[in-house]
Amino acid sequence: MPRNRRPRDREEKRAEIVAAARRLFVEEGYDAASMARIARDAGVVSNTLYWYFQDKDAVLIAVLDAVLADSMASYSEVLDSGLADRLLWLVEELEQLGRLVSTVHARAKESAAVDEWHEQFHALAEGLFRAELIELGVPAHEVDPLVTIGVFVVEGLLTHPTEQAQRRAVIETLLNSARGLAAAAG
């Protein structure tokens, strides 16, 4: 990259590349989006991508970071909702990103960088749920198993589409179990 480029230009160009890749990954899938196609859609030549990203997985991680930032901003809008509503929001948010979710799971097996991102995402999501369970008063020795069950519930709802009422019933059952454990301990 020429040294006379302003940092702002570099940030803008990187954002354009990430936006093009995001659109392609979501609409057509990771495998269908070649680096050349990403470059073309971003309005740059293919070699330019490598000034910004080491490889296609690095582009994927940048897209995932952008998606996560957008989701966290949206999450702040549902913070005042009940926990069941926030979990339903999470399922719906992940469902809209179905191709990206599938790509992360597939690429995590092949790419250490994507696997690390996936682990960090799970740590973040599980940490948020863990804090909710602790606030409910769930006994410490029950928190981690309930977090794991919560992950299974969310992943199950993603892989086995159900009606909204059924989703809510599944999530409410999970939360009622947590409340029951908290009440028994309290």
CSV table of C-alpha atoms in Angstrom, one decimal:
chain,number,residue,atom,x,y,z
A,1,MET,CA,0.0,0.0,0.0
A,2,PRO,CA,1.4,3.4,-0.9
A,3,ARG,CA,2.7,5.2,2.2
A,4,ASN,CA,1.0,8.5,1.3
A,5,ARG,CA,-2.5,7.0,2.0
A,6,ARG,CA,-4.1,8.6,5.0
A,7,PRO,CA,-5.1,6.2,7.9
A,8,ARG,CA,-8.7,7.3,7.3
A,9,ASP,CA,-8.6,6.1,3.7
A,10,ARG,CA,-7.2,2.7,4.9
A,11,GLU,CA,-10.0,2.3,7.5
A,12,GLU,CA,-12.7,3.2,4.9
A,13,LYS,CA,-11.3,0.8,2.4
A,14,ARG,CA,-11.1,-2.0,4.9
A,15,ALA,CA,-14.7,-1.3,6.0
A,16,GLU,CA,-15.8,-1.5,2.3
A,17,ILE,CA,-14.0,-4.9,1.9
A,18,VAL,CA,-15.7,-6.2,5.1
A,19,ALA,CA,-19.1,-5.0,4.0
A,20,ALA,CA,-18.7,-6.6,0.6
A,21,ALA,CA,-17.5,-9.9,2.1
A,22,ARG,CA,-20.3,-9.8,4.7
A,23,ARG,CA,-22.9,-9.4,2.0
A,24,LEU,CA,-21.4,-12.3,-0.1
A,25,PHE,CA,-20.9,-14.6,2.9
A,26,VAL,CA,-24.5,-14.1,4.1
A,27,GLU,CA,-26.2,-14.2,0.7
A,28,GLU,CA,-24.1,-16.8,-1.2
A,29,GLY,CA,-22.0,-18.5,1.5
A,30,TYR,CA,-18.3,-18.5,2.4
A,31,ASP,CA,-17.3,-21.1,-0.2
A,32,ALA,CA,-19.0,-19.3,-3.1
A,33,ALA,CA,-17.2,-16.0,-2.2
A,34,SER,CA,-13.7,-16.1,-3.6
A,35,MET,CA,-11.2,-13.4,-2.7
A,36,ALA,CA,-11.4,-12.2,-6.3
A,37,ARG,CA,-15.2,-11.8,-6.0
A,38,ILE,CA,-14.9,-10.0,-2.6
A,39,ALA,CA,-12.4,-7.6,-4.2
A,40,ARG,CA,-14.6,-7.0,-7.2
A,41,ASP,CA,-17.6,-6.3,-5.1
A,42,ALA,CA,-15.5,-4.0,-2.9
A,43,GLY,CA,-14.3,-2.1,-5.9
A,44,VAL,CA,-10.6,-3.1,-5.5
A,45,VAL,CA,-8.2,-5.4,-7.3
A,46,SER,CA,-7.6,-8.8,-5.7
A,47,ASN,CA,-4.1,-8.0,-4.5
A,48,THR,CA,-5.4,-5.1,-2.5
A,49,LEU,CA,-7.2,-7.6,-0.2
A,50,TYR,CA,-3.9,-8.9,1.0
A,51,TRP,CA,-2.8,-5.5,2.2
A,52,TYR,CA,-5.6,-5.7,4.7
A,53,PHE,CA,-6.1,-9.4,5.3
A,54,GLN,CA,-3.7,-12.4,5.5
A,55,ASP,CA,-6.2,-14.8,4.0
A,56,LYS,CA,-9.9,-15.5,3.5
A,57,ASP,CA,-10.3,-16.7,7.1
A,58,ALA,CA,-9.0,-13.3,8.3
A,59,VAL,CA,-11.7,-11.7,6.1
A,60,LEU,CA,-14.3,-14.0,7.7
A,61,ILE,CA,-13.1,-13.0,11.2
A,62,ALA,CA,-13.4,-9.3,10.3
A,63,VAL,CA,-16.9,-10.0,9.1
A,64,LEU,CA,-17.7,-11.9,12.3
A,65,ASP,CA,-16.4,-9.1,14.4
A,66,ALA,CA,-18.5,-6.6,12.5
A,67,VAL,CA,-21.6,-8.8,12.9
A,68,LEU,CA,-20.9,-9.2,16.6
A,69,ALA,CA,-20.5,-5.5,17.1
A,70,ASP,CA,-23.8,-4.9,15.3
A,71,SER,CA,-25.5,-7.6,17.4
A,72,MET,CA,-24.1,-6.2,20.7
A,73,ALA,CA,-25.5,-2.8,19.7
A,74,SER,CA,-28.9,-4.3,19.0
A,75,TYR,CA,-28.7,-6.3,22.3
A,76,SER,CA,-28.6,-3.1,24.2
A,77,GLU,CA,-32.1,-2.4,22.9
A,78,VAL,CA,-33.5,-5.6,24.5
A,79,LEU,CA,-31.6,-5.3,27.8
A,80,ASP,CA,-34.7,-4.2,29.6
A,81,SER,CA,-36.7,-7.2,28.4
A,82,GLY,CA,-37.0,-10.4,30.4
A,83,LEU,CA,-34.3,-13.1,30.1
A,84,ALA,CA,-36.6,-15.3,28.0
A,85,ASP,CA,-37.1,-12.5,25.5
A,86,ARG,CA,-33.4,-11.9,25.4
A,87,LEU,CA,-32.7,-15.6,24.7
A,88,LEU,CA,-35.4,-15.6,22.0
A,89,TRP,CA,-33.7,-12.5,20.5
A,90,LEU,CA,-30.4,-14.4,20.4
A,91,VAL,CA,-31.9,-17.4,18.7
A,92,GLU,CA,-33.5,-15.1,16.1
A,93,GLU,CA,-30.3,-13.1,15.6
A,94,LEU,CA,-28.3,-16.2,15.0
A,95,GLU,CA,-31.0,-17.7,12.8
A,96,GLN,CA,-30.8,-14.7,10.5
A,97,LEU,CA,-27.1,-15.4,10.1
A,98,GLY,CA,-27.6,-19.0,9.4
A,99,ARG,CA,-24.9,-19.2,6.7
A,100,LEU,CA,-22.3,-17.5,8.8
A,101,VAL,CA,-23.1,-19.7,11.8
A,102,SER,CA,-22.7,-22.8,9.6
A,103,THR,CA,-19.5,-21.4,8.1
A,104,VAL,CA,-18.0,-20.8,11.6
A,105,HIS,CA,-18.7,-24.3,12.7
A,106,ALA,CA,-17.2,-25.8,9.5
A,107,ARG,CA,-14.2,-23.5,9.3
A,108,ALA,CA,-13.4,-23.9,13.0
A,109,LYS,CA,-12.4,-27.4,12.2
A,110,GLU,CA,-10.0,-26.2,9.5
A,111,SER,CA,-8.7,-22.9,10.8
A,112,ALA,CA,-7.1,-22.2,14.2
A,113,ALA,CA,-8.0,-18.5,13.8
A,114,VAL,CA,-11.7,-19.2,13.2
A,115,ASP,CA,-11.7,-21.8,16.0
A,116,GLU,CA,-10.2,-19.2,18.4
A,117,TRP,CA,-12.9,-16.7,17.3
A,118,HIS,CA,-15.6,-19.3,17.9
A,119,GLU,CA,-14.3,-20.1,21.3
A,120,GLN,CA,-14.2,-16.4,22.3
A,121,PHE,CA,-17.8,-16.0,21.0
A,122,HIS,CA,-18.9,-18.9,23.1
A,123,ALA,CA,-17.0,-17.5,26.1
A,124,LEU,CA,-18.8,-14.2,25.7
A,125,ALA,CA,-22.3,-15.7,25.2
A,126,GLU,CA,-21.8,-18.2,28.1
A,127,GLY,CA,-20.4,-15.4,30.3
A,128,LEU,CA,-23.5,-13.3,29.8
A,129,PHE,CA,-25.8,-16.3,30.5
A,130,ARG,CA,-23.7,-17.3,33.5
A,131,ALA,CA,-24.1,-13.7,35.0
A,132,GLU,CA,-27.9,-14.0,34.5
A,133,LEU,CA,-28.0,-17.3,36.3
A,134,ILE,CA,-25.9,-16.0,39.2
A,135,GLU,CA,-28.2,-13.0,39.5
A,136,LEU,CA,-31.2,-15.4,39.6
A,137,GLY,CA,-29.5,-17.0,42.7
A,138,VAL,CA,-28.7,-20.4,41.0
A,139,PRO,CA,-26.3,-22.3,43.3
A,140,ALA,CA,-22.7,-22.0,42.2
A,141,HIS,CA,-22.3,-25.7,41.5
A,142,GLU,CA,-25.4,-25.7,39.2
A,143,VAL,CA,-24.3,-22.6,37.1
A,144,ASP,CA,-21.9,-24.3,34.7
A,145,PRO,CA,-24.2,-27.3,33.9
A,146,LEU,CA,-27.1,-24.9,33.3
A,147,VAL,CA,-24.9,-22.7,31.0
A,148,THR,CA,-24.1,-25.9,29.0
A,149,ILE,CA,-27.8,-26.8,28.8
A,150,GLY,CA,-28.5,-23.2,27.7
A,151,VAL,CA,-26.0,-23.6,24.9
A,152,PHE,CA,-27.6,-26.9,23.9
A,153,VAL,CA,-31.0,-25.2,23.9
A,154,VAL,CA,-30.0,-22.3,21.7
A,155,GLU,CA,-28.1,-24.6,19.3
A,156,GLY,CA,-31.0,-27.1,19.3
A,157,LEU,CA,-33.5,-24.3,18.4
A,158,LEU,CA,-31.2,-23.2,15.6
A,159,THR,CA,-30.9,-26.6,14.1
A,160,HIS,CA,-34.5,-27.7,14.6
A,161,PRO,CA,-36.7,-24.9,13.6
A,162,THR,CA,-39.9,-24.5,15.6
A,163,GLU,CA,-42.8,-22.1,16.0
A,164,GLN,CA,-42.2,-19.1,18.2
A,165,ALA,CA,-44.6,-20.4,20.9
A,166,GLN,CA,-42.7,-23.7,21.1
A,167,ARG,CA,-39.3,-21.8,21.3
A,168,ARG,CA,-40.7,-19.7,24.1
A,169,ALA,CA,-41.9,-22.8,25.9
A,170,VAL,CA,-38.5,-24.5,25.6
A,171,ILE,CA,-36.7,-21.3,26.9
A,172,GLU,CA,-39.2,-20.8,29.7
A,173,THR,CA,-38.7,-24.4,30.8
A,174,LEU,CA,-35.0,-23.9,31.0
A,175,LEU,CA,-35.4,-20.7,33.0
A,176,ASN,CA,-38.0,-22.3,35.3
A,177,SER,CA,-35.5,-25.0,36.1
A,178,ALA,CA,-33.0,-22.3,36.9
A,179,ARG,CA,-35.5,-20.4,39.1
A,180,GLY,CA,-36.4,-23.7,40.8
A,181,LEU,CA,-32.8,-24.4,41.6
A,182,ALA,CA,-32.4,-20.8,42.9
A,183,ALA,CA,-35.5,-21.1,45.1
A,184,ALA,CA,-34.5,-24.5,46.5
A,185,ALA,CA,-31.1,-23.0,47.5
A,186,GLY,CA,-32.5,-19.8,48.9
